[in-house]
PDB file of C-alpha atoms in Angstrom:
ATOM      1  CA  MET J  18     -50.912 328.936 152.905  1.00 53.00           C
ATOM      2  CA  ASN J  19     -51.670 325.170 151.953  1.00 68.00           C
ATOM      3  CA  THR J  20     -55.336 324.954 152.489  1.00 88.00           C
ATOM      4  CA  VAL J  21     -57.626 322.587 150.758  1.00 95.00           C
ATOM      5  CA  SER J  22     -61.229 323.392 150.313  1.00 95.00           C
ATOM      6  CA  THR J  23     -63.886 321.502 151.936  1.00 96.00           C
ATOM      7  CA  ILE J  24     -65.241 320.428 148.651  1.00 96.00           C
ATOM      8  CA  ARG J  25     -61.805 318.822 147.632  1.00 96.00           C
ATOM      9  CA  LEU J  26     -61.736 317.151 150.974  1.00 97.00           C
ATOM     10  CA  TYR J  27     -65.197 315.631 150.446  1.00 97.00           C
ATOM     11  CA  ALA J  28     -64.131 314.563 146.878  1.00 97.00           C
ATOM     12  CA  LEU J  29     -61.045 312.755 148.520  1.00 97.00           C
ATOM     13  CA  ARG J  30     -63.277 311.136 150.998  1.00 98.00           C
ATOM     14  CA  ALA J  31     -65.531 309.968 148.335  1.00 97.00           C
ATOM     15  CA  MET J  32     -62.595 308.392 146.364  1.00 96.00           C
ATOM     16  CA  TYR J  33     -61.544 306.572 149.435  1.00 97.00           C
ATOM     17  CA  LEU J  34     -65.030 305.455 150.233  1.00 97.00           C
ATOM     18  CA  LEU J  35     -65.592 304.193 146.725  1.00 95.00           C
ATOM     19  CA  VAL J  36     -62.406 302.101 146.963  1.00 94.00           C
ATOM     20  CA  VAL J  37     -63.602 300.737 150.442  1.00 95.00           C
ATOM     21  CA  LEU J  38     -67.110 299.915 149.153  1.00 95.00           C
ATOM     22  CA  GLY J  39     -65.912 298.474 145.905  1.00 92.00           C
ATOM     23  CA  LEU J  40     -63.193 296.230 147.405  1.00 91.00           C
ATOM     24  CA  GLY J  41     -65.564 295.644 150.418  1.00 91.00           C
ATOM     25  CA  SER J  42     -68.153 294.145 148.222  1.00 92.00           C
ATOM     26  CA  VAL J  43     -65.916 292.186 145.710  1.00 90.00           C
ATOM     27  CA  LEU J  44     -62.843 291.141 147.721  1.00 90.00           C
ATOM     28  CA  TRP J  45     -63.605 290.975 151.493  1.00 91.00           C
ATOM     29  CA  PRO J  46     -66.299 288.238 151.138  1.00 89.00           C
ATOM     30  CA  GLY J  47     -63.720 285.993 149.767  1.00 87.00           C
ATOM     31  CA  ILE J  48     -61.255 287.119 152.579  1.00 88.00           C
ATOM     32  CA  ILE J  49     -63.714 286.426 155.319  1.00 89.00           C
ATOM     33  CA  MET J  50     -65.055 283.103 154.023  1.00 88.00           C
ATOM     34  CA  PRO J  51     -62.721 281.657 151.366  1.00 83.00           C
ATOM     35  CA  HIS J  52     -64.086 279.001 149.132  1.00 86.00           C
ATOM     36  CA  GLN J  53     -60.729 277.639 148.096  1.00 88.00           C
ATOM     37  CA  PRO J  54     -57.030 278.342 148.696  1.00 89.00           C
ATOM     38  CA  TRP J  55     -55.407 281.146 146.586  1.00 89.00           C
ATOM     39  CA  GLY J  56     -52.435 280.578 144.207  1.00 91.00           C
ATOM     40  CA  LEU J  57     -49.286 282.697 144.706  1.00 93.00           C
ATOM     41  CA  ALA J  58     -50.261 285.464 142.231  1.00 91.00           C
ATOM     42  CA  GLN J  59     -54.014 285.555 143.375  1.00 89.00           C
ATOM     43  CA  GLY J  60     -53.101 285.553 146.895  1.00 90.00           C
ATOM     44  CA  THR J  61     -50.495 288.407 146.582  1.00 92.00           C
ATOM     45  CA  VAL J  62     -52.994 290.650 144.885  1.00 91.00           C
ATOM     46  CA  ASN J  63     -55.876 289.897 147.073  1.00 90.00           C
ATOM     47  CA  CYS J  64     -53.696 290.566 150.278  1.00 92.00           C
ATOM     48  CA  MET J  65     -52.408 293.963 148.752  1.00 93.00           C
ATOM     49  CA  LEU J  66     -55.834 294.987 147.769  1.00 93.00           C
ATOM     50  CA  ALA J  67     -57.191 294.135 151.359  1.00 94.00           C
ATOM     51  CA  ALA J  68     -54.250 296.169 152.784  1.00 95.00           C
ATOM     52  CA  PHE J  69     -55.128 299.045 150.341  1.00 95.00           C
ATOM     53  CA  SER J  70     -58.706 299.015 151.278  1.00 95.00           C
ATOM     54  CA  LEU J  71     -58.056 299.234 155.087  1.00 96.00           C
ATOM     55  CA  LEU J  72     -55.594 302.238 154.335  1.00 97.00           C
ATOM     56  CA  CYS J  73     -58.584 303.807 152.297  1.00 97.00           C
ATOM     57  CA  LEU J  74     -60.705 303.345 155.135  1.00 97.00           C
ATOM     58  CA  LEU J  75     -58.258 305.439 157.212  1.00 97.00           C
ATOM     59  CA  GLY J  76     -58.400 307.911 154.166  1.00 97.00           C
ATOM     60  CA  VAL J  77     -62.045 308.610 154.896  1.00 97.00           C
ATOM     61  CA  ARG J  78     -61.007 310.062 158.319  1.00 97.00           C
ATOM     62  CA  TYR J  79     -57.612 311.548 157.240  1.00 98.00           C
ATOM     63  CA  PRO J  80     -57.901 312.437 153.574  1.00 97.00           C
ATOM     64  CA  LEU J  81     -54.709 314.564 153.416  1.00 97.00           C
ATOM     65  CA  GLN J  82     -52.571 312.249 155.554  1.00 97.00           C
ATOM     66  CA  MET J  83     -53.493 309.317 153.484  1.00 97.00           C
ATOM     67  CA  LEU J  84     -52.970 310.975 150.077  1.00 97.00           C
ATOM     68  CA  PRO J  85     -50.006 308.962 149.131  1.00 97.00           C
ATOM     69  CA  VAL J  86     -52.205 305.979 148.930  1.00 96.00           C
ATOM     70  CA  LEU J  87     -54.393 307.765 146.280  1.00 96.00           C
ATOM     71  CA  LEU J  88     -51.326 308.799 144.365  1.00 97.00           C
ATOM     72  CA  TRP J  89     -50.162 305.043 144.373  1.00 96.00           C
ATOM     73  CA  GLU J  90     -53.604 304.181 142.907  1.00 95.00           C
ATOM     74  CA  ALA J  91     -53.382 306.680 140.295  1.00 96.00           C
ATOM     75  CA  LEU J  92     -49.885 305.860 139.266  1.00 97.00           C
ATOM     76  CA  TRP J  93     -50.206 301.911 139.188  1.00 95.00           C
ATOM     77  CA  LYS J  94     -53.290 302.262 137.117  1.00 96.00           C
ATOM     78  CA  THR J  95     -51.922 304.768 134.739  1.00 97.00           C
ATOM     79  CA  ILE J  96     -48.749 302.693 134.290  1.00 97.00           C
ATOM     80  CA  TRP J  97     -50.751 299.607 133.643  1.00 96.00           C
ATOM     81  CA  LEU J  98     -53.130 301.316 131.285  1.00 97.00           C
ATOM     82  CA  LEU J  99     -50.192 302.666 129.270  1.00 97.00           C
ATOM     83  CA  LEU J 100     -48.075 299.373 129.198  1.00 97.00           C
ATOM     84  CA  VAL J 101     -50.729 296.616 129.063  1.00 95.00           C
ATOM     85  CA  PRO J 102     -53.969 297.343 127.317  1.00 96.00           C
ATOM     86  CA  LEU J 103     -52.852 300.446 125.174  1.00 96.00           C
ATOM     87  CA  PRO J 104     -50.157 298.540 123.190  1.00 96.00           C
ATOM     88  CA  GLN J 105     -52.693 295.743 122.723  1.00 95.00           C
ATOM     89  CA  TRP J 106     -55.416 298.135 121.609  1.00 94.00           C
ATOM     90  CA  LEU J 107     -52.957 299.860 119.194  1.00 95.00           C
ATOM     91  CA  ASN J 108     -52.111 296.479 117.451  1.00 95.00           C
ATOM     92  CA  GLY J 109     -55.803 295.322 117.367  1.00 93.00           C
ATOM     93  CA  GLN J 110     -54.974 292.540 119.830  1.00 94.00           C
ATOM     94  CA  ALA J 111     -56.981 293.598 122.876  1.00 91.00           C
ATOM     95  CA  ASP J 112     -58.974 290.571 124.431  1.00 93.00           C
ATOM     96  CA  PRO J 113     -62.140 290.868 126.212  1.00 94.00           C
ATOM     97  CA  ALA J 114     -60.764 290.489 129.706  1.00 93.00           C
ATOM     98  CA  THR J 115     -58.057 293.126 129.138  1.00 94.00           C
ATOM     99  CA  THR J 116     -60.572 295.464 127.705  1.00 94.00           C
ATOM    100  CA  ALA J 117     -62.943 295.041 130.750  1.00 94.00           C
ATOM    101  CA  THR J 118     -60.128 295.570 133.360  1.00 93.00           C
ATOM    102  CA  ALA J 119     -58.971 298.613 131.182  1.00 95.00           C
ATOM    103  CA  PHE J 120     -62.489 300.059 131.396  1.00 94.00           C
ATOM    104  CA  GLU J 121     -62.524 299.527 135.256  1.00 92.00           C
ATOM    105  CA  CYS J 122     -58.897 300.978 135.633  1.00 93.00           C
ATOM    106  CA  SER J 123     -59.828 304.026 133.562  1.00 94.00           C
ATOM    107  CA  LEU J 124     -62.194 305.203 136.300  1.00 93.00           C
ATOM    108  CA  VAL J 125     -58.633 306.334 137.768  1.00 94.00           C
ATOM    109  CA  VAL J 126     -59.539 309.788 136.099  1.00 96.00           C
ATOM    110  CA  LEU J 127     -61.924 310.408 139.074  1.00 96.00           C
ATOM    111  CA  VAL J 128     -58.914 310.108 141.434  1.00 96.00           C
ATOM    112  CA  TYR J 129     -56.877 312.440 139.200  1.00 97.00           C
ATOM    113  CA  LEU J 130     -59.893 315.012 139.468  1.00 96.00           C
ATOM    114  CA  ALA J 131     -60.160 314.580 143.300  1.00 97.00           C
ATOM    115  CA  ILE J 132     -56.592 314.993 144.112  1.00 97.00           C
ATOM    116  CA  PRO J 133     -55.543 318.589 145.274  1.00 97.00           C
ATOM    117  CA  TRP J 134     -52.650 319.010 142.903  1.00 97.00           C
ATOM    118  CA  ARG J 135     -51.503 322.291 144.398  1.00 96.00           C
ATOM    119  CA  TYR J 136     -51.380 320.773 147.913  1.00 97.00           C
ATOM    120  CA  VAL J 137     -49.446 317.887 146.511  1.00 97.00           C
ATOM    121  CA  TYR J 138     -46.904 320.155 144.595  1.00 96.00           C
ATOM    122  CA  ALA J 139     -46.358 322.206 147.977  1.00 95.00           C
ATOM    123  CA  GLN J 140     -46.083 319.075 150.225  1.00 94.00           C
ATOM    124  CA  TYR J 141     -44.098 316.746 148.005  1.00 94.00           C
ATOM    125  CA  VAL J 142     -42.166 319.068 145.584  1.00 94.00           C
ATOM    126  CA  LEU J 143     -41.514 322.490 147.427  1.00 95.00           C
ATOM    127  CA  GLN J 144     -41.261 321.348 150.860  1.00 93.00           C
ATOM    128  CA  ALA J 145     -37.975 320.237 152.109  1.00 92.00           C
ATOM    129  CA  GLY J 146     -37.597 316.533 152.786  1.00 90.00           C
ATOM    130  CA  THR J 147     -36.562 314.947 155.970  1.00 90.00           C
ATOM    131  CA  PRO J 148     -32.740 315.186 156.487  1.00 91.00           C
ATOM    132  CA  TRP J 149     -30.960 311.849 156.039  1.00 90.00           C
ATOM    133  CA  ARG J 150     -28.869 312.815 159.195  1.00 87.00           C
ATOM    134  CA  ALA J 151     -30.077 314.836 161.796  1.00 75.00           C
ATOM    135  CA  ALA J 152     -27.808 316.768 164.274  1.00 66.00           C
ATOM    136  CA  GLY J 153     -29.957 315.254 167.102  1.00 61.00           C
ATOM    137  CA  HIS J 154     -33.130 313.358 167.096  1.00 62.00           C
ATOM    138  CA  VAL J 155     -35.910 314.287 164.920  1.00 56.00           C
ATOM    139  CA  GLN J 156     -39.040 315.123 166.947  1.00 61.00           C
ATOM    140  CA  ALA J 157     -42.314 313.818 165.561  1.00 61.00           C
ATOM    141  CA  ASN J 158     -45.641 315.653 165.979  1.00 61.00           C
ATOM    142  CA  LYS J 159     -46.477 315.440 169.606  1.00 60.00           C
ATOM    143  CA  THR J 160     -49.591 313.431 170.415  1.00 61.00           C
ATOM    144  CA  PRO J 161     -51.415 313.412 173.680  1.00 62.00           C
ATOM    145  CA  ALA J 162     -50.415 310.571 176.034  1.00 59.00           C
ATOM    146  CA  LEU J 163     -53.233 308.056 176.652  1.00 62.00           C
TER     147      LEU J 163
END
């Protein structure tokens, strides 16, 4: 049985809420009332973060269904920490901006602590994936008609 404890569900909700509140206070004011047009890179990053924050808002209500969003968060931050600031730090070339961002990204350890790893293993490793070709049509979970 793949049950996740209530405490772990609250930890997941706390991670989603942390993202929503963090991005809500930093990012969304500039989206709602922009002071200047964004360049290509900044516009791309801001739009991706805005979408991410909205998905995390869904995660507060559906913590297990939105788990891939937190996995993505953990993976990109871990890859970035390993490929960008770590080599700079090892070579003694870490600049203040990279160091500050590395500190912010290092809080990803909280996400790693919140994720129910047994559930992830059972759902994404042990469970059979959706077949590429189905004999008939694949029936999704039934939802009540509105």
